PDB file of C-alpha atoms in Angstrom:
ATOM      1  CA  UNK T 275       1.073   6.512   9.122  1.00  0.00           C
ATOM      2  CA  UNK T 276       2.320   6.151   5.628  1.00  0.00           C
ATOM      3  CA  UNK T 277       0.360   4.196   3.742  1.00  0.00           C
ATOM      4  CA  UNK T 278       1.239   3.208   0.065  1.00  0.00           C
ATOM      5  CA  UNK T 279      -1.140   1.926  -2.490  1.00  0.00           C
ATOM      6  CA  UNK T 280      -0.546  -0.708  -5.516  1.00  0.00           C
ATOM      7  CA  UNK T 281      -2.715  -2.829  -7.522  1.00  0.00           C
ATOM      8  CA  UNK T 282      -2.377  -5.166 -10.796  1.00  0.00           C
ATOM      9  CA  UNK T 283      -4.463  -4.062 -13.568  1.00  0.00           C
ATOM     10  CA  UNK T 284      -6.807  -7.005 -12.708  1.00  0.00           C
ATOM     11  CA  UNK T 285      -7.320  -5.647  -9.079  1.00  0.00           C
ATOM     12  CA  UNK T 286      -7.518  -1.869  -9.332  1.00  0.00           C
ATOM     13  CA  UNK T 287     -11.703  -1.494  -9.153  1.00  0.00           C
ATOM     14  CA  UNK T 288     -10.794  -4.159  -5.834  1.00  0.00           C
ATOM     15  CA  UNK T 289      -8.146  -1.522  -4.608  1.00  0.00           C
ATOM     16  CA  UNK T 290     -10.862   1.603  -5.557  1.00  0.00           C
ATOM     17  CA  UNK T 291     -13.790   0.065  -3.980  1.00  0.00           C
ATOM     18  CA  UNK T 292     -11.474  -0.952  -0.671  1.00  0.00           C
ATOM     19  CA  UNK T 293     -10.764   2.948  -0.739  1.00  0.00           C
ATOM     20  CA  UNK T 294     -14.232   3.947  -0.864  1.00  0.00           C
ATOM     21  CA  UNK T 295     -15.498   1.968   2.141  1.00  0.00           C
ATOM     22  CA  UNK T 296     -12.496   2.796   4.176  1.00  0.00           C
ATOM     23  CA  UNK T 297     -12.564   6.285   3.098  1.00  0.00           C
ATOM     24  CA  UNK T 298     -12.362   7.408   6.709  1.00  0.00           C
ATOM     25  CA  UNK T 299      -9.618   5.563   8.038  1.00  0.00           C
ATOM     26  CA  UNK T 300      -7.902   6.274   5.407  1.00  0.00           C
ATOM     27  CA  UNK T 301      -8.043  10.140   5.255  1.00  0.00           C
ATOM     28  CA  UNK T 302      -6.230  10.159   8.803  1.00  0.00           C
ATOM     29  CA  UNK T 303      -3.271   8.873   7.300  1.00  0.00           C
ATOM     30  CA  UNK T 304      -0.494   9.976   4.319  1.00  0.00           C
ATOM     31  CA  UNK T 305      -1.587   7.915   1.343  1.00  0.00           C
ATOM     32  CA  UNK T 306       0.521   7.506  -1.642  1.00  0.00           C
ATOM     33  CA  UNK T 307       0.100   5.508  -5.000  1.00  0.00           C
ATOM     34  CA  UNK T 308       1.587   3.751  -8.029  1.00  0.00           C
ATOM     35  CA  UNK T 309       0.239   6.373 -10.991  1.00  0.00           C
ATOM     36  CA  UNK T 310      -3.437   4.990 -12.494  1.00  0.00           C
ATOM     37  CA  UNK T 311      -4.026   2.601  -8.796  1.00  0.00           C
ATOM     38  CA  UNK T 312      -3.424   7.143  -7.261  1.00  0.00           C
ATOM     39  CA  UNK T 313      -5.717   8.901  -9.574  1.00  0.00           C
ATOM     40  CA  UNK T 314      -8.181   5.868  -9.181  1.00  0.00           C
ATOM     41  CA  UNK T 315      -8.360   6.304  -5.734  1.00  0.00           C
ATOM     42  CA  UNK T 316      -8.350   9.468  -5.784  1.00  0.00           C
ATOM     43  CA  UNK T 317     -11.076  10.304  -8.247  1.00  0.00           C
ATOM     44  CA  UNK T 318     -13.333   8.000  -6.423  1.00  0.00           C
ATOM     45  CA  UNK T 319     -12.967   9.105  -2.938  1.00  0.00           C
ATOM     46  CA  UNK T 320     -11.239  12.418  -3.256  1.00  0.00           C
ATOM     47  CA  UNK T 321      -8.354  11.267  -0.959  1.00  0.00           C
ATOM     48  CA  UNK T 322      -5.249  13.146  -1.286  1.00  0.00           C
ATOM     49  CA  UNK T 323      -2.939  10.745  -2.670  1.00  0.00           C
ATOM     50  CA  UNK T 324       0.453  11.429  -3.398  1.00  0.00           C
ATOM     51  CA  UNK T 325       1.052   9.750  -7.412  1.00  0.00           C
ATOM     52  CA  UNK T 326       4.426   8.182  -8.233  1.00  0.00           C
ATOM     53  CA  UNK T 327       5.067   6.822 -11.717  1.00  0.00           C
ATOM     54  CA  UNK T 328       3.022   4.328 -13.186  1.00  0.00           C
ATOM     55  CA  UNK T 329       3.905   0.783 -12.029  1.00  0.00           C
ATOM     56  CA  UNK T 330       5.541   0.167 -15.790  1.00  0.00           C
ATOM     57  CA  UNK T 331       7.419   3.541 -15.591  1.00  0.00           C
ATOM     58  CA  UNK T 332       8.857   2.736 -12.295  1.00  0.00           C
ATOM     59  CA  UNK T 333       5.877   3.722  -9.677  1.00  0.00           C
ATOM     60  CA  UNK T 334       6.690   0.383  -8.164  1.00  0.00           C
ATOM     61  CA  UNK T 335      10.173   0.898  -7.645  1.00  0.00           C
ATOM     62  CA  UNK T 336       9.877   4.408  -5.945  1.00  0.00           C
ATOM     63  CA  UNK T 337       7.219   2.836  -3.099  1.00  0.00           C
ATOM     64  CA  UNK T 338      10.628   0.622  -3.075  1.00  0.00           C
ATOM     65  CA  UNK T 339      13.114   3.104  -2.178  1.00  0.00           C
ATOM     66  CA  UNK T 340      10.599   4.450   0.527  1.00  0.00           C
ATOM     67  CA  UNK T 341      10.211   1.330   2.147  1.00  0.00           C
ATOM     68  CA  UNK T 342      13.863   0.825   1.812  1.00  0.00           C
ATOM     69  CA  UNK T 343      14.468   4.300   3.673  1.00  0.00           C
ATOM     70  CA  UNK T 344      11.551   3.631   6.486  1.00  0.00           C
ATOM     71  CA  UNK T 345       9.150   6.147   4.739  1.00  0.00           C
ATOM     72  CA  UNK T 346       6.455   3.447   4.274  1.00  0.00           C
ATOM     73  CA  UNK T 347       4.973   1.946   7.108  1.00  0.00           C
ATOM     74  CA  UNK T 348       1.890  -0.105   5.119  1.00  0.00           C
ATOM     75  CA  UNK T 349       1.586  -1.231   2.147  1.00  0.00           C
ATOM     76  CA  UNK T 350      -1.551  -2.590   0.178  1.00  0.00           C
ATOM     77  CA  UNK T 351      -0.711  -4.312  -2.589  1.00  0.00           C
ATOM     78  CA  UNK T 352      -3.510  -5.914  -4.015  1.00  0.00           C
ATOM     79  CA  UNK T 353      -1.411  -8.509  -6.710  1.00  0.00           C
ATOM     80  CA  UNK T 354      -2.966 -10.899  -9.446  1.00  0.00           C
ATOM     81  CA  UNK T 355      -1.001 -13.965  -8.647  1.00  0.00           C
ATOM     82  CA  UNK T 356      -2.738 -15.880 -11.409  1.00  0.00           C
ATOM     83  CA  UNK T 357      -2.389 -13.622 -14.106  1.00  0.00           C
ATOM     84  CA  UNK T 358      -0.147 -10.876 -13.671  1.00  0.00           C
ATOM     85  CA  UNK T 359       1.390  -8.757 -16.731  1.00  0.00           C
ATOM     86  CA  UNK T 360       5.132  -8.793 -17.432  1.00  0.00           C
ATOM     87  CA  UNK T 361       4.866  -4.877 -16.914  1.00  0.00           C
ATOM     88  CA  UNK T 362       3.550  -5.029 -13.684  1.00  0.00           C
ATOM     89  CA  UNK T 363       5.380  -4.505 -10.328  1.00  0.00           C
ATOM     90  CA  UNK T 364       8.021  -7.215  -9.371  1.00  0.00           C
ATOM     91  CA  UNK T 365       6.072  -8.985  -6.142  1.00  0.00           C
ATOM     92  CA  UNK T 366       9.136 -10.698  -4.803  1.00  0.00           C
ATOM     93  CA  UNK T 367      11.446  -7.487  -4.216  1.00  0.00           C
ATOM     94  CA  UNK T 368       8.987  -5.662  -2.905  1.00  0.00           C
ATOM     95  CA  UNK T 369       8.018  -8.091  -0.776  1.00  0.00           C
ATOM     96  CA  UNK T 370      11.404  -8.903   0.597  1.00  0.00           C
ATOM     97  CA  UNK T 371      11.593  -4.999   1.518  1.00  0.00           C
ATOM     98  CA  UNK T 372       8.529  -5.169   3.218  1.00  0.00           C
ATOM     99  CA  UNK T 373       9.888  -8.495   5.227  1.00  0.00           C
ATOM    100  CA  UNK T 374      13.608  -6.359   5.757  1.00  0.00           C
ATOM    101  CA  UNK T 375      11.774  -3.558   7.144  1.00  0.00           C
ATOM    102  CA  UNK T 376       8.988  -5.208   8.977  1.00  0.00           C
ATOM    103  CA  UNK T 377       6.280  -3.395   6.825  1.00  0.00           C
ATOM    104  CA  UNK T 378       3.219  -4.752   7.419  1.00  0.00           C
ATOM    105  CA  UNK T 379       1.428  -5.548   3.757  1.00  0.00           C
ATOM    106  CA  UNK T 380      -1.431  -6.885   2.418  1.00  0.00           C
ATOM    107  CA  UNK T 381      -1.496  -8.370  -1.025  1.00  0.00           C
ATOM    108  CA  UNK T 382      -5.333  -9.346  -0.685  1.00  0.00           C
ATOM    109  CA  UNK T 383      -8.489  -7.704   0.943  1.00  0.00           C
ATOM    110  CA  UNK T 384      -8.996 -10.081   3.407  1.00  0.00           C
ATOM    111  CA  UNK T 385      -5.470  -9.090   4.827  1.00  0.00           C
ATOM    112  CA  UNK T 386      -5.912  -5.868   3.915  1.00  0.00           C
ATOM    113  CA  UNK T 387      -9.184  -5.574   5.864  1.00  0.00           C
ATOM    114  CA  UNK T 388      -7.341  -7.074   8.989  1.00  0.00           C
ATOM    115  CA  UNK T 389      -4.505  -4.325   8.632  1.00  0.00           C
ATOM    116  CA  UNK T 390      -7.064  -1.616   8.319  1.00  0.00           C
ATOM    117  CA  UNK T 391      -9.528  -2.422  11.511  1.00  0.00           C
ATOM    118  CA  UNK T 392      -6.115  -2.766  13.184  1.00  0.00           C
ATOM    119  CA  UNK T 393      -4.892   0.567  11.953  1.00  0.00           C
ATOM    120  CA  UNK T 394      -8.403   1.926  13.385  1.00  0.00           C
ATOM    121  CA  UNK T 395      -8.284   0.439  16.735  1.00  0.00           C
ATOM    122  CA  UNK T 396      -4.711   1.778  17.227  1.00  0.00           C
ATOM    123  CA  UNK T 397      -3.045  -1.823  17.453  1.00  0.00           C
ATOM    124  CA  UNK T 398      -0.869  -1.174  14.645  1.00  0.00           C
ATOM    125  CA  UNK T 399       1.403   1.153  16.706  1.00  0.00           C
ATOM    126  CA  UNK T 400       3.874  -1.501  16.840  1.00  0.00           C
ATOM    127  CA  UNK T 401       6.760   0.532  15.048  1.00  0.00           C
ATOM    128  CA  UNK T 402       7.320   2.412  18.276  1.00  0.00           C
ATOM    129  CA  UNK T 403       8.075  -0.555  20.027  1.00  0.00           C
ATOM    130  CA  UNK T 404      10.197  -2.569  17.108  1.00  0.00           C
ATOM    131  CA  UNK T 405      11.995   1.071  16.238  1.00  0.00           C
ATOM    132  CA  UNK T 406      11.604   3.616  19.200  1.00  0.00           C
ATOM    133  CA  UNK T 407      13.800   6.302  17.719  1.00  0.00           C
ATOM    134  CA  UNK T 408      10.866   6.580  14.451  1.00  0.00           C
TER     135      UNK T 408
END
């Protein structure tokens, strides 16, 4: 699967720490990253993680157009509904995408912990059934 990666400033040592104890799961997958939330990851658990733009420089946007073309099929988005910066991701559009494109997402590590034993038992095979040409 293709898994993509976003946190708020406010949640990124969440997102890193999240990485690090599902370090295994993870590394069977394709991982990719807004900029700092990628190197994060990356220099904590030595994933290979794929780094787009910073969220401010448009990171968030090109996890967009992937989702948008069916090139995403996860997303973890751990978001700081309280307090998020003006220069942070937009939630709403990429949450509609994820809602267009039935992309499973997670925007907290509850959810996110859900998605991932799912992902391990193999019950999150579901795009074959919703889209059987993928």
């Amino acid at each position: 699967m293709n898994i993509a990666l976003i946190a708020h400033d406010s949640k990124k040592e969440l997102m890193v720490q999240f990485c690090i104890a599902y370090c295994g799961v993870l590394s069977r997958h394709n991982l990719c990253g807004t900029g700092t939330t990628g190197k994060l990851v990356s220099e904590a658990t030595g994933l290979h993680i794929v780094q787009f733009l910073s969220g401010e420089h448009g990171g968030d946007q090109q996890i967009a157009s992937r989702i948008a073309c069916n090139e995403i099929d996860l997303l973890l988005f751990f978001r700081d509904p309280i307090n998020p910066a003006a220069t942070e991701p937009n939630d709403a559009d990429l949450l509609r995408l994820c809602d267009v494109h039935n992309i499973p997402v997670a925007t907290n590590i509850a959810t996110a912990e859900v998605l991932i034993h799912g992902l391990e038992r193999g019950d999150l095979d579901w795009r074959n059934i919703v889209n059987p040409t993928r």
